[in-house]
Short mmCIF file of C-alpha atoms in Angstrom, two decimals:
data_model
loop_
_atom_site.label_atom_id
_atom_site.label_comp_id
_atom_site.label_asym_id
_atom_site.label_seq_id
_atom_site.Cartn_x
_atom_site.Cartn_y
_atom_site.Cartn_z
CA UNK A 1 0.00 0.00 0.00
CA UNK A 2 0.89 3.96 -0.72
CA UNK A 3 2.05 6.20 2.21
CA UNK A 4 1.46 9.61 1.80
CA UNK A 5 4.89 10.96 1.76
CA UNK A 6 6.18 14.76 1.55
CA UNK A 7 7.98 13.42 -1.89
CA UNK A 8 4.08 12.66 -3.15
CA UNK A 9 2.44 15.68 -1.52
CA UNK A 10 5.07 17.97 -2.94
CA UNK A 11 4.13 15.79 -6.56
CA UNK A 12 0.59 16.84 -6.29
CA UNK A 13 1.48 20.50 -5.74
CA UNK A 14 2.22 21.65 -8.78
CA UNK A 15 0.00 24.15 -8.76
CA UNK A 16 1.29 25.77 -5.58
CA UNK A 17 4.91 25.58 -7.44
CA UNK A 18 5.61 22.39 -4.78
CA UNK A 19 5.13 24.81 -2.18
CA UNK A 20 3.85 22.55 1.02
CA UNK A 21 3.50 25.20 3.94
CA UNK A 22 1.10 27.69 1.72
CA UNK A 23 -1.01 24.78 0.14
CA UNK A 24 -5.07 25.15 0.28
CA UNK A 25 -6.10 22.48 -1.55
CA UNK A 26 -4.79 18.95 -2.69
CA UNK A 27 -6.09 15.82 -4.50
CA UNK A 28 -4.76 12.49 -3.45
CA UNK A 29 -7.67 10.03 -5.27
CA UNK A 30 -6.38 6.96 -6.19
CA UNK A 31 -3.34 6.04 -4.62
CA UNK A 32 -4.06 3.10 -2.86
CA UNK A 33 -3.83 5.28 0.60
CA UNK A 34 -4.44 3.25 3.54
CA UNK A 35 -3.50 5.71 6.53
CA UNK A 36 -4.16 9.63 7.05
CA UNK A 37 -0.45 10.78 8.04
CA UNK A 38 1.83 13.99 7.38
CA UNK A 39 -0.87 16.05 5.86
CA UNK A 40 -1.99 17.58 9.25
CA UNK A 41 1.76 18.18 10.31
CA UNK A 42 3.02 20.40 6.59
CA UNK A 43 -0.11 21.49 5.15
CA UNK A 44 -1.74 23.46 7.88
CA UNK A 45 -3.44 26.30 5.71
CA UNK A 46 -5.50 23.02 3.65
CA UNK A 47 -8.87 24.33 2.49
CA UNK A 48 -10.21 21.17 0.56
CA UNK A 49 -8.83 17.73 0.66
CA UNK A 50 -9.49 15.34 -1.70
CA UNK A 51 -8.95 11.80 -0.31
CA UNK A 52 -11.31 9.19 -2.60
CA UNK A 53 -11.34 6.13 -3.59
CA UNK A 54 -8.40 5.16 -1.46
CA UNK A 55 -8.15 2.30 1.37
CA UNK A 56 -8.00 4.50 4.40
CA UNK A 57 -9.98 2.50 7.46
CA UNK A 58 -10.12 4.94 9.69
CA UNK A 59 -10.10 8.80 10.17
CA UNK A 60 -7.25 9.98 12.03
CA UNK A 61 -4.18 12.97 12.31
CA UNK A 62 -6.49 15.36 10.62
CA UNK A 63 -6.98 17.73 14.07
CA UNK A 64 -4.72 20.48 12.76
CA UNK A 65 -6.21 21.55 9.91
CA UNK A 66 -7.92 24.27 11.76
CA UNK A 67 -9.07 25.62 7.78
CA UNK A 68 -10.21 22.54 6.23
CA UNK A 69 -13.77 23.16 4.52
CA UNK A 70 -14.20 20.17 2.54
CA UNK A 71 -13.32 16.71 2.92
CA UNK A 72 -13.82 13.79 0.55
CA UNK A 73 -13.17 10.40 1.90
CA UNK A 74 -15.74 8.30 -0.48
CA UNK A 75 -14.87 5.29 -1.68
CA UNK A 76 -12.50 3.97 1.38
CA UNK A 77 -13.20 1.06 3.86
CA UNK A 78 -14.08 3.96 6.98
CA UNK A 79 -16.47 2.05 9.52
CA UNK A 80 -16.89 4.49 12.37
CA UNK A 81 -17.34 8.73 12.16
CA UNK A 82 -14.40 9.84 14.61
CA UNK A 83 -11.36 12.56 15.08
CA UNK A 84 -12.95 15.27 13.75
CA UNK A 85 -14.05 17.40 16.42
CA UNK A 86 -10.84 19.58 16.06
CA UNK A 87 -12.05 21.04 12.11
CA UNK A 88 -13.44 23.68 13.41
CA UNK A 89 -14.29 25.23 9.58
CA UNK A 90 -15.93 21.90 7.82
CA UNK A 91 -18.40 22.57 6.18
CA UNK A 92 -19.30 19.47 3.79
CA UNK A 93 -17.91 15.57 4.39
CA UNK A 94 -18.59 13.14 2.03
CA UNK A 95 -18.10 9.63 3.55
CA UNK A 96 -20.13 7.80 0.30
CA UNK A 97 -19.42 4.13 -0.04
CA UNK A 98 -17.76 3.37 3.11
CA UNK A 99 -18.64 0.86 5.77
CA UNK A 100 -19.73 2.87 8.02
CA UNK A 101 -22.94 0.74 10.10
CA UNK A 102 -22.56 2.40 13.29
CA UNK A 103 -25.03 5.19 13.11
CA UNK A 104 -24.40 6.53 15.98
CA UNK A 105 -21.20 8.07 15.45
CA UNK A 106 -22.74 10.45 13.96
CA UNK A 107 -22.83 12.00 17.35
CA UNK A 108 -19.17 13.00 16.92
CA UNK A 109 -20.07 15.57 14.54
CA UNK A 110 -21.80 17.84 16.91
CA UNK A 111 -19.02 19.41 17.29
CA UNK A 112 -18.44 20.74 14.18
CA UNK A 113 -20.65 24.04 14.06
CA UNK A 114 -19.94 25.21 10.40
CA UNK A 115 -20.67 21.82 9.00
CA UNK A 116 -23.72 22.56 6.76
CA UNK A 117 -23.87 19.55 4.05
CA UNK A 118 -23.38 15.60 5.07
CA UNK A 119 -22.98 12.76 2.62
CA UNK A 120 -23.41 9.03 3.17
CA UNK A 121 -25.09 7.52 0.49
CA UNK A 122 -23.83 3.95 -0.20
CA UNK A 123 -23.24 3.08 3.74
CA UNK A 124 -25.07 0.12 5.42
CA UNK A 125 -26.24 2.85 8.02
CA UNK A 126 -28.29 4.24 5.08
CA UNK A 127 -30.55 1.18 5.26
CA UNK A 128 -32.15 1.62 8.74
CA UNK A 129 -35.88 2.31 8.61
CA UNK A 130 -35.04 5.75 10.89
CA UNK A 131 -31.62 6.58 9.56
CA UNK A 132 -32.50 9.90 8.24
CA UNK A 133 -34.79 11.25 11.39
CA UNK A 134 -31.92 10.09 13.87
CA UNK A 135 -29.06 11.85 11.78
CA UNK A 136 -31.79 14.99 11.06
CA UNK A 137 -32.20 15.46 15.23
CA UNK A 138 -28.60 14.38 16.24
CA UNK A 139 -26.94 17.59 13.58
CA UNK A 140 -28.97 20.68 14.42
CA UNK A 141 -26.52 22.59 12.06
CA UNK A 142 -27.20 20.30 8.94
CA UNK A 143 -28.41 21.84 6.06
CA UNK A 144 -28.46 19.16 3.49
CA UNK A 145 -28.10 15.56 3.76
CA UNK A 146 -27.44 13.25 1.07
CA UNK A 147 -27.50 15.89 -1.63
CA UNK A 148 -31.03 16.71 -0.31
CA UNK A 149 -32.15 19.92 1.70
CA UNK A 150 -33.48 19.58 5.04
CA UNK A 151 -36.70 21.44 5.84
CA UNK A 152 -37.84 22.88 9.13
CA UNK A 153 -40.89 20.83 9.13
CA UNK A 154 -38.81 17.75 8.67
CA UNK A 155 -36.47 18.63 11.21
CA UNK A 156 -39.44 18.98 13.87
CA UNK A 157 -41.23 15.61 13.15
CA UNK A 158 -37.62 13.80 13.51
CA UNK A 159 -37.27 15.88 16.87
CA UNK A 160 -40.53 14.05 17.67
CA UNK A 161 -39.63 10.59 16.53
CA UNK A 162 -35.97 10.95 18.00
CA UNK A 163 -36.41 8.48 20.79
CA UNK A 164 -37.75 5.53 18.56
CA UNK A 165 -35.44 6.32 16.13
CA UNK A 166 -32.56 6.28 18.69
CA UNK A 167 -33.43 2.59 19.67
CA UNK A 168 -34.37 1.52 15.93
CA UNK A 169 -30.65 2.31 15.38
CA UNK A 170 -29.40 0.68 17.89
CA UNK A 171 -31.23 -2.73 17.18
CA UNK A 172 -30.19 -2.46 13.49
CA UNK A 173 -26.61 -1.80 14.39
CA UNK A 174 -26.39 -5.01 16.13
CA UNK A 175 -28.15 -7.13 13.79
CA UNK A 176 -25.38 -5.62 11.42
CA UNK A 177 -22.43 -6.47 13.35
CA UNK A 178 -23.86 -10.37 13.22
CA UNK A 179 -23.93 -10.47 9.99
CA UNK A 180 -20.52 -8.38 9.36
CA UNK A 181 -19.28 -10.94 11.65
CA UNK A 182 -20.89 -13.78 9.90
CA UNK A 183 -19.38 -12.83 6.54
CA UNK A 184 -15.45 -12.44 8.00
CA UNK A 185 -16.25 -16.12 9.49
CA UNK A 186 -17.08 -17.39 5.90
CA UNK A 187 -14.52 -15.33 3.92
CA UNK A 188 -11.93 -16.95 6.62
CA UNK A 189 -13.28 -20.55 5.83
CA UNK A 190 -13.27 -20.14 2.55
CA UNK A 191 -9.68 -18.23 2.07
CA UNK A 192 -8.88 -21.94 3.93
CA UNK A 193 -10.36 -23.82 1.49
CA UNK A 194 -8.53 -22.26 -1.30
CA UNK A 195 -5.42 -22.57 0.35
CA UNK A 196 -5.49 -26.49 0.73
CA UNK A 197 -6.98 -26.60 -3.11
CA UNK A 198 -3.89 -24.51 -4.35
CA UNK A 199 -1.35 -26.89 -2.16
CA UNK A 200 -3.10 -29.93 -3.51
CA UNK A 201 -2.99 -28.52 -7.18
CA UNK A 202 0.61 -27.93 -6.43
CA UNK A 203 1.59 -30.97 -5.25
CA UNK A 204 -0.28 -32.91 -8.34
CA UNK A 205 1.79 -30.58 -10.55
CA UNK A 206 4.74 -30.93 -8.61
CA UNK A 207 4.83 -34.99 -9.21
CA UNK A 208 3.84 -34.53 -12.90
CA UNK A 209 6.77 -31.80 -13.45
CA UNK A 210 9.46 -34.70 -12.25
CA UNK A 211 8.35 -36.44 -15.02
CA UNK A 212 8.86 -34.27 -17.92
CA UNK A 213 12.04 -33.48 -19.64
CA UNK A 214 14.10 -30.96 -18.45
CA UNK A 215 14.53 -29.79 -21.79
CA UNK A 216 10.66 -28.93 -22.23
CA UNK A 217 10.35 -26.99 -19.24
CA UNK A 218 12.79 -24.46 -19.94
CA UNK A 219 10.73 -24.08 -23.33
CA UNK A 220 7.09 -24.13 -22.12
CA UNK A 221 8.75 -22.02 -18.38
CA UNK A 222 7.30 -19.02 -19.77
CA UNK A 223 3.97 -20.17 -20.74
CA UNK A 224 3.32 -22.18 -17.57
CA UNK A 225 3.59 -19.52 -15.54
CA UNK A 226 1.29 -17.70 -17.69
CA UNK A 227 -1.28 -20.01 -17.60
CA UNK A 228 -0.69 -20.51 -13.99
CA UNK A 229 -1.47 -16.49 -13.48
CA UNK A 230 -4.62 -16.92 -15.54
CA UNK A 231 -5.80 -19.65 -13.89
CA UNK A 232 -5.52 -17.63 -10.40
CA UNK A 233 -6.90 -14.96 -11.29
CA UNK A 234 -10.26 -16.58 -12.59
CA UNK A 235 -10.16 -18.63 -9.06
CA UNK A 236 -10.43 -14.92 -7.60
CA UNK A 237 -12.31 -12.89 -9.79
CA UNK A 238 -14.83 -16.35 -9.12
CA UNK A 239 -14.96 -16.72 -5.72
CA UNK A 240 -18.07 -14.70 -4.26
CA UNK A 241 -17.48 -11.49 -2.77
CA UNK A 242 -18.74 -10.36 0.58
CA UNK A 243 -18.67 -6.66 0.29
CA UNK A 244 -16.00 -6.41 3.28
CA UNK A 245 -13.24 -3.84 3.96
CA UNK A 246 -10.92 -6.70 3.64
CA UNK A 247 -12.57 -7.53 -0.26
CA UNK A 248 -11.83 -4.14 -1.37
CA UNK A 249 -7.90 -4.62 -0.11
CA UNK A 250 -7.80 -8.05 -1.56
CA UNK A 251 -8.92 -6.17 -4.68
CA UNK A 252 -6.56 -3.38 -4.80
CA UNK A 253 -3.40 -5.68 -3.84
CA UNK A 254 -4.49 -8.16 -7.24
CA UNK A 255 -4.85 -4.85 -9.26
CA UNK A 256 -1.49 -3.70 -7.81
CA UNK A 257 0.41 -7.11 -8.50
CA UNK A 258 -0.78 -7.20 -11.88
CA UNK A 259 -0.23 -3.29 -12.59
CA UNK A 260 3.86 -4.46 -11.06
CA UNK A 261 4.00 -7.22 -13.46
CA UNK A 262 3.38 -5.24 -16.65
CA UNK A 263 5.46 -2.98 -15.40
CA UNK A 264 8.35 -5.66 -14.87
CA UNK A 265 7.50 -6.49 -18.36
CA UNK A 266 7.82 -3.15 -20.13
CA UNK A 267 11.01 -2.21 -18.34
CA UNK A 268 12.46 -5.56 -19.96
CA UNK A 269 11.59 -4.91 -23.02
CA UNK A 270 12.84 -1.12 -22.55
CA UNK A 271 16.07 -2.98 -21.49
CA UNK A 272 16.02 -5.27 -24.37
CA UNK A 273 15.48 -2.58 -27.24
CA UNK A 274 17.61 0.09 -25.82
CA UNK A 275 20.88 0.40 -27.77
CA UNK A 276 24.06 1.18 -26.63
CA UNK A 277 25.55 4.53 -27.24
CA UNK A 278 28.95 3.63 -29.05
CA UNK A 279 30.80 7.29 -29.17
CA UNK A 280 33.74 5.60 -31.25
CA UNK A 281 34.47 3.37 -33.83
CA UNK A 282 36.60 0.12 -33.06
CA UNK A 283 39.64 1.62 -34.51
CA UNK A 284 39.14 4.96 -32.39
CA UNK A 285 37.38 7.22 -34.90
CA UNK A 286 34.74 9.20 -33.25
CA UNK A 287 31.20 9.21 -34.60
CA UNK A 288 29.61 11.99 -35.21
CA UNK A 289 25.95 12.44 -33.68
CA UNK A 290 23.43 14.77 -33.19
CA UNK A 291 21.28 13.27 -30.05
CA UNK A 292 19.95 16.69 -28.91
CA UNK A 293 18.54 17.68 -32.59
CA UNK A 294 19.84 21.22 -32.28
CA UNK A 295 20.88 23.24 -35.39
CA UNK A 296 24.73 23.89 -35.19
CA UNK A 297 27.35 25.38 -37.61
CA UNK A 298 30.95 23.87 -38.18
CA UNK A 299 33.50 26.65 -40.36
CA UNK A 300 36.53 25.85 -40.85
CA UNK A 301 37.31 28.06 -44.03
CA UNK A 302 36.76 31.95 -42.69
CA UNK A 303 39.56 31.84 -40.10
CA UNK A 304 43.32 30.09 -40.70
CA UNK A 305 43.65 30.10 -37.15
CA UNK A 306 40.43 28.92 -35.38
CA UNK A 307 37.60 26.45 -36.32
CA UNK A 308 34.45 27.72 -34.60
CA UNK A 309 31.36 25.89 -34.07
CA UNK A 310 27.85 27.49 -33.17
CA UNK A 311 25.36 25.20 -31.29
CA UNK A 312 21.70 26.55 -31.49
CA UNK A 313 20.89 26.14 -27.45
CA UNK A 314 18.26 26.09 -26.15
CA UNK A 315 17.31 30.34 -25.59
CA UNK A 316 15.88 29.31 -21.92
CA UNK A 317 17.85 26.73 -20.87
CA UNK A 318 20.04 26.91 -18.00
CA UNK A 319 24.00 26.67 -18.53
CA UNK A 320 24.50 24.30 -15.85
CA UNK A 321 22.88 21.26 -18.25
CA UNK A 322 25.63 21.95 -20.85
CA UNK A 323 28.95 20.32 -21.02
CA UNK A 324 31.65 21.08 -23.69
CA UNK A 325 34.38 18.92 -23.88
CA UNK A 326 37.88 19.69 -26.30
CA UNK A 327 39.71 17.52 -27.77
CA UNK A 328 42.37 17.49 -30.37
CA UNK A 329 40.42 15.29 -32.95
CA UNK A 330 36.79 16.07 -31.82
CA UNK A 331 34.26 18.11 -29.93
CA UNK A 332 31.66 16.46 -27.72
CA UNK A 333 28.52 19.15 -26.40
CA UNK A 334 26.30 17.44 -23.81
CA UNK A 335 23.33 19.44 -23.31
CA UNK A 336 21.12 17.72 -20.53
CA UNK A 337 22.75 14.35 -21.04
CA UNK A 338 22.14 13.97 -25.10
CA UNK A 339 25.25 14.03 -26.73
CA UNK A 340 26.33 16.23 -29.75
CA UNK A 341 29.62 14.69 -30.89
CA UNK A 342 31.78 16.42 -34.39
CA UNK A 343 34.55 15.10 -35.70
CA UNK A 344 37.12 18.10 -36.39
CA UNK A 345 38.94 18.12 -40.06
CA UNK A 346 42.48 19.12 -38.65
CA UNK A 347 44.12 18.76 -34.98
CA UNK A 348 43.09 21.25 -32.22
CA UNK A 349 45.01 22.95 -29.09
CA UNK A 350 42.91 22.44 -26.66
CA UNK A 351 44.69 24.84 -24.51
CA UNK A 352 43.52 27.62 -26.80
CA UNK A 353 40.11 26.60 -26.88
CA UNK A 354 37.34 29.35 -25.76
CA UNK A 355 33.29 28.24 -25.11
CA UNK A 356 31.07 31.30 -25.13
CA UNK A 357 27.37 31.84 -24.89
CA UNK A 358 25.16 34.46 -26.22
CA UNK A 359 23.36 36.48 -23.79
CA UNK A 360 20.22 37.21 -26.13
CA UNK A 361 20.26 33.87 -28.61
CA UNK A 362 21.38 31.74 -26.17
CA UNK A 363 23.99 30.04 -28.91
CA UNK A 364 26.58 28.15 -27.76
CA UNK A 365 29.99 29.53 -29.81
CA UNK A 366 32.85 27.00 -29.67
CA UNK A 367 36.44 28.76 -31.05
CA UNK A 368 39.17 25.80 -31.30
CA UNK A 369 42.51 26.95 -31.93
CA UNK A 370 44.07 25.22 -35.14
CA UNK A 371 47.67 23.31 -34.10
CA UNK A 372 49.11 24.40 -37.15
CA UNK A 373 47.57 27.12 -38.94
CA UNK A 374 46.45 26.92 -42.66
CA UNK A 375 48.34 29.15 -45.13
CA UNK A 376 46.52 30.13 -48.08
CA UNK A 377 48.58 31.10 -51.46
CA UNK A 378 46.69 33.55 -53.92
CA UNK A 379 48.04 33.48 -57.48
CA UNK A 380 48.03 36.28 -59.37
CA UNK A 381 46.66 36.37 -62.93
CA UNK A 382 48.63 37.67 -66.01
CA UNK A 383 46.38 40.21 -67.80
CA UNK A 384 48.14 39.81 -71.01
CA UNK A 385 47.78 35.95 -71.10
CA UNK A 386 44.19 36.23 -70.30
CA UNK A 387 43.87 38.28 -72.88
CA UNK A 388 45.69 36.74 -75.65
CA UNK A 389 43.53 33.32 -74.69
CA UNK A 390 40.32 35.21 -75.12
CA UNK A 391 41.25 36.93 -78.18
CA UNK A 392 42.71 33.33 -80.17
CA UNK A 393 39.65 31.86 -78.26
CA UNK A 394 37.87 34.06 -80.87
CA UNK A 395 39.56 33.70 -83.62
CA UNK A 396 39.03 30.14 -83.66
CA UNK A 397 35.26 30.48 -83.13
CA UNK A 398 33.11 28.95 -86.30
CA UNK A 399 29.94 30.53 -86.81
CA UNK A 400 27.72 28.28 -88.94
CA UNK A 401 25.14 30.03 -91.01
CA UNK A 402 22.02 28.03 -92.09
CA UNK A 403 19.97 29.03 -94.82
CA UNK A 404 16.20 30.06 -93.84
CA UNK A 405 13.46 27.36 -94.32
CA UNK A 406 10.59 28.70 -95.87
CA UNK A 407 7.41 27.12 -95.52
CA UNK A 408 5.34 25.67 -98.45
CA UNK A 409 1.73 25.19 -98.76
CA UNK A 410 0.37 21.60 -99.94
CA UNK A 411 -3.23 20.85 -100.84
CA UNK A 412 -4.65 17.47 -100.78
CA UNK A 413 -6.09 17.84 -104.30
CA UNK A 414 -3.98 16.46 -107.35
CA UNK A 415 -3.89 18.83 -110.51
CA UNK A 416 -2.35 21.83 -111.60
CA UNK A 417 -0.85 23.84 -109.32
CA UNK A 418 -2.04 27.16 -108.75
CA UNK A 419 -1.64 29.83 -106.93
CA UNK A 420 -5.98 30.91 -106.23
CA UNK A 421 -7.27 28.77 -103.98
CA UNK A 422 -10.58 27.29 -105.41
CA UNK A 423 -12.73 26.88 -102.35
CA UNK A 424 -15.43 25.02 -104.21
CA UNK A 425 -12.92 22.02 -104.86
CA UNK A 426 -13.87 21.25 -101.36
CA UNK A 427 -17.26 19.92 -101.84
CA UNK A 428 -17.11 19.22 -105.64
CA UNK A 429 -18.67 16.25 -106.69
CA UNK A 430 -15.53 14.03 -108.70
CA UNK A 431 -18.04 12.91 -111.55
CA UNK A 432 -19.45 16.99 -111.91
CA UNK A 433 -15.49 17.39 -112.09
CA UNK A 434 -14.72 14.76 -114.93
CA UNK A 435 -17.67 16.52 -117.33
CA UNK A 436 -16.44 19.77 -116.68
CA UNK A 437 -12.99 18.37 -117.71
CA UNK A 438 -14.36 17.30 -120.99
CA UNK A 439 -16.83 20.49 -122.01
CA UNK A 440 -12.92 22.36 -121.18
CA UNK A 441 -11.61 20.36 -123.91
CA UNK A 442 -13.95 20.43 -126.34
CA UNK A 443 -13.90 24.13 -126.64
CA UNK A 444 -10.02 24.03 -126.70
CA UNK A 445 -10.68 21.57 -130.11
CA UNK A 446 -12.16 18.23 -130.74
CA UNK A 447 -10.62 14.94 -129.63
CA UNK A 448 -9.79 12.36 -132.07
CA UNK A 449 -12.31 9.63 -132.90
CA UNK A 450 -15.28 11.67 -131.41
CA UNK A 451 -18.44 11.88 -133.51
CA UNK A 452 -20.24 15.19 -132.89
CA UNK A 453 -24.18 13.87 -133.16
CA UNK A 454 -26.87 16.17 -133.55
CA UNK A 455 -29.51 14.45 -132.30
CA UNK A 456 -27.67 14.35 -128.58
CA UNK A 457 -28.51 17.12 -126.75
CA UNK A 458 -25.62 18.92 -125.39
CA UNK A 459 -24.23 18.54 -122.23
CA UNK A 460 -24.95 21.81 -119.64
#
């Protein structure tokens, strides 16, 4: 189970800037919290505390919190109203779906003038035939109970009833701790009888195990033991539930086991897939890598003296996460443990090495000393040679001159060429053509071996 820790109260403070002393309100749901502790002691100025769906059994080390106005504690295995006489500003507890059968702790609550709004829906005590009229006339100050208001007329006919109501509690309050009694008796006996089945399932499984090859059982390991978890946890989820403080914890602790398991899982298969970070080569070369992702700028050609590199940090990020480290053949930049590793293309003195860091960008400016410094040679050009090569350059230029192509027009009628265009050729009819052909020739003169007759009619 959780503790509540200052490490976990500081965690849920981030609001506050994990400041513990000034804190007025803080949620702690669903942590698995089985005692109240600390919280009293560091957080004095608490307003509203949040503490449900947790395990917590009983009410405790909450006196100090002289401010507290609201407290949740639904959902937790509380069986008895008690230690809160000393919140002297409550105004609204919520105790739904606890265990709480003794109605008559109720009493306890007198004390607390300011509390105006009571919640305890989902408690056994909500099943007495007077429950409301005894917890109406015990809490003069109430204003609401359950979610519902109380009215003045109600409040005087549970004033009247208060005495039969009183011993109505009572009597159901015993008849309750029977049966709460009667169901830890069976939930024993039966936790029994589960043990003995499990021990007798083991020791069948035990004698079959001798009797299988070693070999197979490292195979199948895995698997049995899956099947074996399985197999438990439909016994449980089975096995009728009482509706008992102690079901709830049995509950949470399965949930818990399992949740640890996957988590055992996933961290081996983090293990398995994470890859080691190899910074060199096996014959000493250093990699080069960019783990961080940030921009940077290697020059080597401005400067004959210096290679500088520029590292795009972070603008906000605090110097103390970087780490520059020199060395003759490479520089390695660490900025909050990601490495930025360059290999450098000549051999550095280290000793005349400078790191610098922009106030306003925030860019990290590495200037690395060359060992021997470059010297550059510029050779000068002879005007007259240049010159002379451009002019011969000229001279033996070739200029090709093409003659123009000039475009022709082609018709898709054969005849004469001509140069009208006869637009009526389009849609002539060929046989209208071939008669026009022959009246042309007959005026030009007559064709040999034709016999003009008379009695034809000419042709139009």
């Amino acid at each position: 189970m959780v503790r509540i820790t200052l490490e976990l109260i500081r965690k849920r403070s981030e609001h506050n800037e994990g400041e513990i002393s000034t804190l007025e309100e803080i949620a702690l749901h669903q942590e698995n919290i089985d005692k109240i502790e600390v919280i009293g002691r560091h957080c004095r100025d608490l307003k509203i505390l949040l503490l449900q769906h947790n395990l917590i059994s009983k009410i405790e080390n909450l006196n100090m919190l002289k401010k507290l106005e609201y407290l949740n504690l639904a959902i937790n295995n509380i069986e008895v109203i008690e230690n809160l006489e000393g919140l002297e500003s409550l105004k609204k507890l919520d105790l739904t779906i606890n265990f709480i059968g003794n109605l008559q702790s109720v009493k306890k609550l007198r004390c607390n003038e300011n509390l105006e709004q009571l919640i305890l829906m989902g408690n056994p005590c909500t099943d007495y035939e007077y429950y409301r009229e005894y917890v109406v006339a015990t809490l003069p100050q109430l204003r609401e109970l359950d979610m519902k208001e109380i009215e003045r007329s109600e409040r005087i006919k549970a004033l009247q009833v208060y005495a039969r109501a009183r011993d109505d509690v009572i009597e159901a309050y015993r008849c309750y701790e029977k049966s709460r009694l009667a169901r830890q008796a069976r939930r024993r006996r039966d936790a029994t009888l589960e043990i003995t089945e499990i021990n007798e399932t083991d020791t069948t499984e035990e004698n079959k195990e001798k009797n299988r090859e070693n070999t197979k059982e490292e195979q199948n390991g895995n698997a049995n033991t899956e099947q074996d978890d399985e197999s438990e946890d439909d016994r449980f989820w089975k096995q009728p539930s009482y509706h008992t403080p102690e079901d709830r914890i049995a509950i949470a602790e399965r949930f818990a086991r399992k949740q640890e398991k996957k988590n055992r899982a996933s961290d081996k298969k983090a293990d398995l897939s994470k890859r080691e970070l190899k910074l060199f080569a096996p014959d000493g070369r250093p990699y080069n890598m960019n783990q961080p992702k940030v921009p940077f700028k290697l020059n080597d050609e401005d400067d004959p003296n210096f290679v500088i590199l520029e590292v795009a940090v972070y603008r906000h990020l605090d110097t103390s996460y970087i780490d520059v480290d020199v060395n003759p053949t490479y520089v390695r930049v660490t900025i909050k443990g990601k490495i930025l590793q360059l290999t450098i293309p000549c051999e550095i003195s280290v000793e005349k090495s400078k790191v610098q860091r922009n106030t306003t960008t925030g860019s990290l400016v590495i200037t690395m000393a060359r060992l021997t410094p470059c010297v550059t040679i510029i050779a000068k050009k002879d005007e007259s040679t240049t010159t002379r090569k451009k002019l011969g350059k000229r001279e033996s230029k070739v200029i090709t001159i093409r003659p123009p192509v000039t475009s022709r027009r082609a018709f898709l009628e054969i005849g004469p060429p001509s140069d009208i265009l006869d637009l009526l050729k389009i849609t002539e009819d060929p046989a209208k053509r071939g008669q026009r052909n022959v009246l042309a020739r007959g005026k030009e003169g007559t064709v040999e071996g034709f016999e003009d007759n008379p009695d034809v009619p000419a042709l139009e």
